[in-house]
Coordinates of C-alpha atoms and ligand atoms in Angstrom, one line a residue:
M1 CA 76.3 149.0 68.1
G2 CA 79.5 147.6 66.8
H3 CA 82.9 149.1 66.3
A4 CA 83.8 148.5 69.9
P5 CA 87.2 147.3 71.2
N6 CA 87.3 143.7 72.1
T7 CA 89.0 144.1 75.4
R8 CA 87.1 145.4 78.3
P9 CA 88.4 148.7 79.6
E10 CA 90.1 148.7 83.0
G11 CA 87.6 149.3 85.8
A12 CA 84.6 148.1 83.9
F13 CA 82.7 145.1 85.3
E14 CA 82.3 141.8 83.4
D15 CA 79.2 143.1 81.7
W16 CA 81.1 146.2 80.6
T17 CA 79.2 148.5 82.9
I18 CA 80.9 151.1 85.0
P19 CA 79.6 153.3 87.9
Q20 CA 78.0 156.4 86.5
Q21 CA 79.8 158.5 89.1
W22 CA 77.1 161.1 89.1
S23 CA 78.7 163.2 91.8
A24 CA 81.8 163.7 89.6
Y25 CA 80.0 165.8 86.9
T26 CA 81.1 169.5 86.9
P27 CA 78.8 172.4 86.9
S28 CA 79.7 173.1 83.3
E29 CA 78.8 169.6 82.4
H30 CA 75.4 169.9 84.0
A31 CA 75.0 173.3 82.3
M32 CA 75.7 171.6 78.9
W33 CA 72.9 169.1 79.6
D34 CA 70.5 171.9 80.5
H35 CA 71.4 173.8 77.4
L36 CA 70.9 170.8 75.1
F37 CA 67.7 169.9 76.9
A38 CA 66.1 173.3 76.7
R39 CA 67.0 173.7 73.0
Q40 CA 65.6 170.3 72.0
A41 CA 62.5 170.3 74.3
E42 CA 61.4 173.6 72.8
M43 CA 62.0 172.6 69.2
L44 CA 60.4 169.1 69.5
K45 CA 57.0 170.4 70.5
G46 CA 54.7 169.6 67.6
R47 CA 57.4 167.7 65.8
V48 CA 58.0 164.6 68.0
S49 CA 55.7 161.8 68.8
P50 CA 53.5 162.6 71.9
T51 CA 54.7 159.3 73.3
F52 CA 58.2 160.7 73.5
L53 CA 57.0 163.8 75.3
A54 CA 55.0 161.7 77.7
G55 CA 58.2 159.8 78.5
L56 CA 60.1 162.9 79.2
D57 CA 57.4 163.9 81.6
V58 CA 56.8 160.7 83.6
L59 CA 60.6 160.3 83.9
R60 CA 61.0 163.8 85.1
L61 CA 63.8 164.4 82.6
S62 CA 63.2 168.1 82.6
K63 CA 64.7 168.3 86.1
P64 CA 67.9 170.4 85.8
G65 CA 71.2 168.7 85.4
I66 CA 72.5 165.4 84.1
P67 CA 70.1 162.7 85.2
D68 CA 71.3 160.3 87.9
F69 CA 70.9 156.8 86.5
E70 CA 69.8 155.4 89.9
E71 CA 66.9 157.8 90.2
L72 CA 66.0 157.4 86.5
S73 CA 66.1 153.6 86.7
E74 CA 63.9 153.6 89.7
R75 CA 61.2 155.5 87.8
L76 CA 61.7 153.4 84.7
Q77 CA 61.6 150.1 86.6
K78 CA 58.2 150.9 88.0
L79 CA 56.8 151.8 84.5
T80 CA 58.2 149.1 82.2
G81 CA 60.9 147.2 84.1
W82 CA 63.8 148.8 82.3
S83 CA 66.9 150.4 83.8
V84 CA 69.7 152.5 82.5
V85 CA 73.3 151.4 83.1
A86 CA 76.5 153.3 82.4
V87 CA 79.2 152.1 79.9
P88 CA 82.5 153.7 79.0
G89 CA 81.6 154.0 75.3
L90 CA 80.6 151.5 72.6
V91 CA 80.4 147.9 73.7
P92 CA 80.7 144.6 71.8
D93 CA 77.5 143.5 70.0
D94 CA 76.8 140.5 72.1
V95 CA 77.1 142.5 75.3
F96 CA 74.8 145.2 73.9
F97 CA 72.2 142.7 72.9
D98 CA 72.4 140.9 76.2
H99 CA 71.7 144.1 78.1
L100 CA 68.7 144.9 75.9
A101 CA 67.3 141.4 76.2
N102 CA 67.4 141.9 79.9
R103 CA 65.8 145.3 79.8
R104 CA 68.9 147.3 80.6
F105 CA 69.7 150.2 78.4
V106 CA 73.4 151.0 78.2
A107 CA 74.4 154.7 78.1
G108 CA 77.6 156.6 77.9
N109 CA 78.3 158.5 81.1
F110 CA 80.2 161.4 79.4
I111 CA 78.8 164.5 77.9
R112 CA 79.9 166.4 74.8
T113 CA 82.3 169.4 75.2
P114 CA 81.3 172.9 74.0
E115 CA 83.2 172.3 70.8
Q116 CA 81.0 169.2 70.1
V117 CA 77.7 170.9 70.7
D118 CA 76.3 170.1 67.2
Y119 CA 78.3 167.1 66.1
L120 CA 80.1 164.3 67.8
Q121 CA 81.2 160.8 66.7
E122 CA 80.3 158.7 69.7
P123 CA 77.0 158.8 71.4
D124 CA 77.2 160.8 74.7
I125 CA 74.8 160.8 77.6
F126 CA 72.6 163.4 75.9
H127 CA 72.0 161.2 72.9
D128 CA 71.7 158.1 74.9
V129 CA 69.4 159.4 77.7
F130 CA 67.5 162.2 76.1
G131 CA 67.3 160.4 72.8
H132 CA 66.6 156.9 73.8
V133 CA 65.2 156.6 77.3
P134 CA 61.8 158.5 77.0
L135 CA 60.4 155.8 74.7
L136 CA 61.4 153.1 77.1
A137 CA 58.7 154.4 79.4
N138 CA 56.2 153.2 76.8
P139 CA 55.2 149.6 77.3
V140 CA 55.1 148.8 73.6
F141 CA 58.4 150.4 72.7
A142 CA 59.9 148.8 75.8
D143 CA 58.9 145.4 74.5
Y144 CA 60.2 146.2 71.1
M145 CA 63.7 147.0 72.5
Q146 CA 63.8 143.8 74.5
A147 CA 62.7 141.8 71.5
Y148 CA 65.4 143.5 69.4
G149 CA 68.0 142.5 71.9
E150 CA 66.9 138.8 71.7
G151 CA 66.7 139.1 67.9
G152 CA 70.2 140.6 68.0
L153 CA 71.7 137.6 69.9
R154 CA 70.0 135.4 67.3
S155 CA 71.3 137.3 64.3
L156 CA 74.8 136.8 65.5
K157 CA 74.3 133.0 65.2
Y158 CA 73.2 133.5 61.6
G159 CA 76.0 136.0 60.8
S160 CA 73.3 138.5 59.8
L161 CA 73.9 141.3 62.2
D162 CA 74.5 143.7 59.4
K163 CA 70.9 143.2 58.2
L164 CA 69.4 143.5 61.6
A165 CA 71.4 146.6 62.4
R166 CA 69.6 148.3 59.6
L167 CA 66.3 147.7 61.3
Y168 CA 67.7 149.4 64.5
W169 CA 69.1 152.3 62.4
Y170 CA 65.9 153.0 60.5
T171 CA 63.6 152.6 63.5
V172 CA 65.2 153.2 66.9
E173 CA 67.7 155.7 65.6
F174 CA 66.1 157.5 62.6
G175 CA 62.5 156.4 62.6
L176 CA 59.5 158.6 61.8
I177 CA 55.9 157.8 62.7
R178 CA 52.6 158.8 61.2
E179 CA 50.2 159.8 64.0
A180 CA 46.8 161.3 63.5
G181 CA 47.7 161.9 59.9
D182 CA 50.9 163.9 60.7
L183 CA 54.5 162.8 60.4
R184 CA 56.3 162.9 63.7
L185 CA 59.8 162.1 64.9
Y186 CA 60.7 159.3 67.3
G187 CA 64.2 158.1 66.4
A188 CA 66.9 158.9 69.0
G189 CA 69.5 160.0 66.5
I190 CA 67.0 162.6 65.1
V191 CA 65.5 163.8 68.4
S192 CA 68.9 164.4 70.0
S193 CA 70.1 166.4 67.0
H194 CA 69.1 170.0 66.5
G195 CA 69.8 170.0 62.8
E196 CA 68.3 166.7 61.9
S197 CA 65.1 167.4 63.9
I198 CA 64.3 170.0 61.3
F199 CA 65.8 168.2 58.3
A200 CA 64.1 164.9 58.8
L201 CA 60.6 166.4 59.1
D202 CA 60.7 169.6 56.9
D203 CA 63.5 169.4 54.4
P204 CA 62.5 168.6 50.8
S205 CA 65.7 166.6 50.3
P206 CA 65.1 163.2 51.8
N207 CA 62.7 160.5 50.8
R208 CA 60.1 159.5 53.4
I209 CA 58.9 155.9 52.7
S210 CA 56.4 153.7 54.5
F211 CA 58.1 151.1 56.7
D212 CA 58.6 147.7 55.2
L213 CA 60.6 145.2 57.2
K214 CA 62.4 143.4 54.4
R215 CA 63.0 146.6 52.4
V216 CA 64.6 148.3 55.4
M217 CA 66.9 145.3 56.1
R218 CA 68.2 145.6 52.5
T219 CA 69.0 149.3 52.8
K220 CA 72.4 150.6 53.6
Y221 CA 72.9 153.7 55.8
K222 CA 75.2 156.6 56.4
I223 CA 76.6 157.2 59.8
D224 CA 78.2 160.6 59.2
D225 CA 75.5 162.7 57.7
Y226 CA 71.7 163.3 57.6
Q227 CA 69.8 160.4 56.1
Q228 CA 68.7 160.4 52.5
T229 CA 65.7 158.2 53.3
Y230 CA 63.6 157.9 56.4
F231 CA 61.1 155.1 57.0
V232 CA 57.7 155.8 58.5
I233 CA 55.9 153.4 60.8
D234 CA 52.1 153.4 61.3
S235 CA 52.3 152.8 65.1
F236 CA 54.6 151.3 67.7
E237 CA 52.2 148.5 68.0
D238 CA 52.4 147.7 64.4
L239 CA 56.3 147.8 64.5
L240 CA 56.3 145.4 67.5
R241 CA 53.8 143.1 66.0
Q242 CA 55.5 142.8 62.6
T243 CA 58.9 142.1 64.1
L244 CA 57.6 139.6 66.7
E245 CA 55.5 137.7 64.2
T246 CA 58.2 137.4 61.6
D247 CA 60.8 134.7 61.9
F248 CA 63.9 136.5 60.7
A249 CA 65.9 133.4 59.9
P250 CA 64.3 132.8 56.4
L251 CA 64.5 136.5 55.8
Y252 CA 68.3 136.5 56.5
A253 CA 68.7 133.6 54.2
E254 CA 66.8 135.4 51.4
L255 CA 68.7 138.6 52.0
E256 CA 72.0 136.8 51.6
T257 CA 71.5 136.9 47.8
A258 CA 69.4 140.0 47.4
P259 CA 71.5 143.1 46.5
D260 CA 71.8 145.8 49.0
L261 CA 70.0 149.1 48.3
T262 CA 71.8 152.4 48.3
T263 CA 70.6 155.1 50.8
D264 CA 68.7 157.0 48.1
T265 CA 67.1 154.1 46.2
V266 CA 63.3 154.4 45.5
L267 CA 61.7 151.1 44.4
A268 CA 58.6 150.8 42.2
D269 CA 56.7 149.2 45.0
D270 CA 57.8 151.5 47.8
R271 CA 54.9 153.4 49.4
V272 CA 56.5 156.8 49.0
L273 CA 55.1 159.6 51.3
T274 CA 57.6 162.2 50.1
L275 CA 59.8 161.8 47.1
G276 CA 63.0 163.6 48.1
T277 CA 64.8 166.1 45.8
Q278 CA 68.2 164.9 47.3
A279 CA 69.3 168.5 46.9
Y280 CA 71.1 168.4 50.3
A281 CA 73.0 165.2 49.4
Q282 CA 74.0 166.6 46.1
S283 CA 75.3 169.8 47.7
R284 CA 77.4 167.7 50.1
K285 CA 79.0 165.9 47.2
T286 CA 80.0 168.9 45.2
S287 CA 81.2 171.0 48.1
Ligands
LIG301 N1 61.4 138.0 65.3 C1 62.8 138.3 65.2 C2 63.6 137.0 64.9 O1 63.1 136.0 64.5 C3 63.3 138.9 66.5 C4 63.2 140.4 66.6 C5 62.1 141.0 67.2 C6 64.0 141.2 65.9 C7 61.9 142.4 67.3 C8 63.9 142.6 66.0 C9 62.9 143.2 66.6 O2 64.8 137.1 65.0
LIG302 FE1 71.7 155.7 69.8

């Protein structure tokens, strides 16, 4: 979301989509996908929500090579009515939300280079497709993403996108879920990152706090390092219900005057599951 140029790149359609050009991927690009896929699929067993693994499975994402969006969209369409469309990179907020509201997930069509295996600035096809698409095969999460798109368009009218973006960040990108008593990963930014898949679940450094809608929308986030706080939902149903049942307009008005919270804040009324040591964040400051 955000930070996109305001002029549409040459060759992009009016909705900013481009052809994926699947046949143009080189063997080494396909090999990069296979490498990343094998590494994450193995590590995520027992760490990620079973809903994510079910999505990988029904969408046949383990098939070797970079997925072809046409084939992927065909499967997804049948399951939840979503499709995946290619874009050249980040797109303007209103364009992004409009796609989501219409059940189209926008994905970069490029893949990281060998130098970028562990870190890259812009989301590539591995983050976008491996990270985000499996949960779109789940009807509840599929509804949440559409509702988020509609809510996004609405937030622009109130000038409150910065608050709503935090909800996306702490759920869709960096969310944790408690399932059968265990913490599991589901956020795309975590599951597509080797390092953060371990850190978010096992490291003593970050806080893990029960999800609270208003609290999350007050909390700033860091885009260039592991999170200092993760928010934990009880279920996808609960996340969807809470966001659908809440009219965000009064919340936005209220948050206008409430101070933002730093990424490591713990409040007296937070339901804290793990109080982090913040050792990792400290080490990053002094090094
Ligand atoms: N209910 C929200 C609103 O009033 C819309 C929304 C739904 C936002 C789901 C995010 C997720 O704007
Ligand atoms: Fe993402």
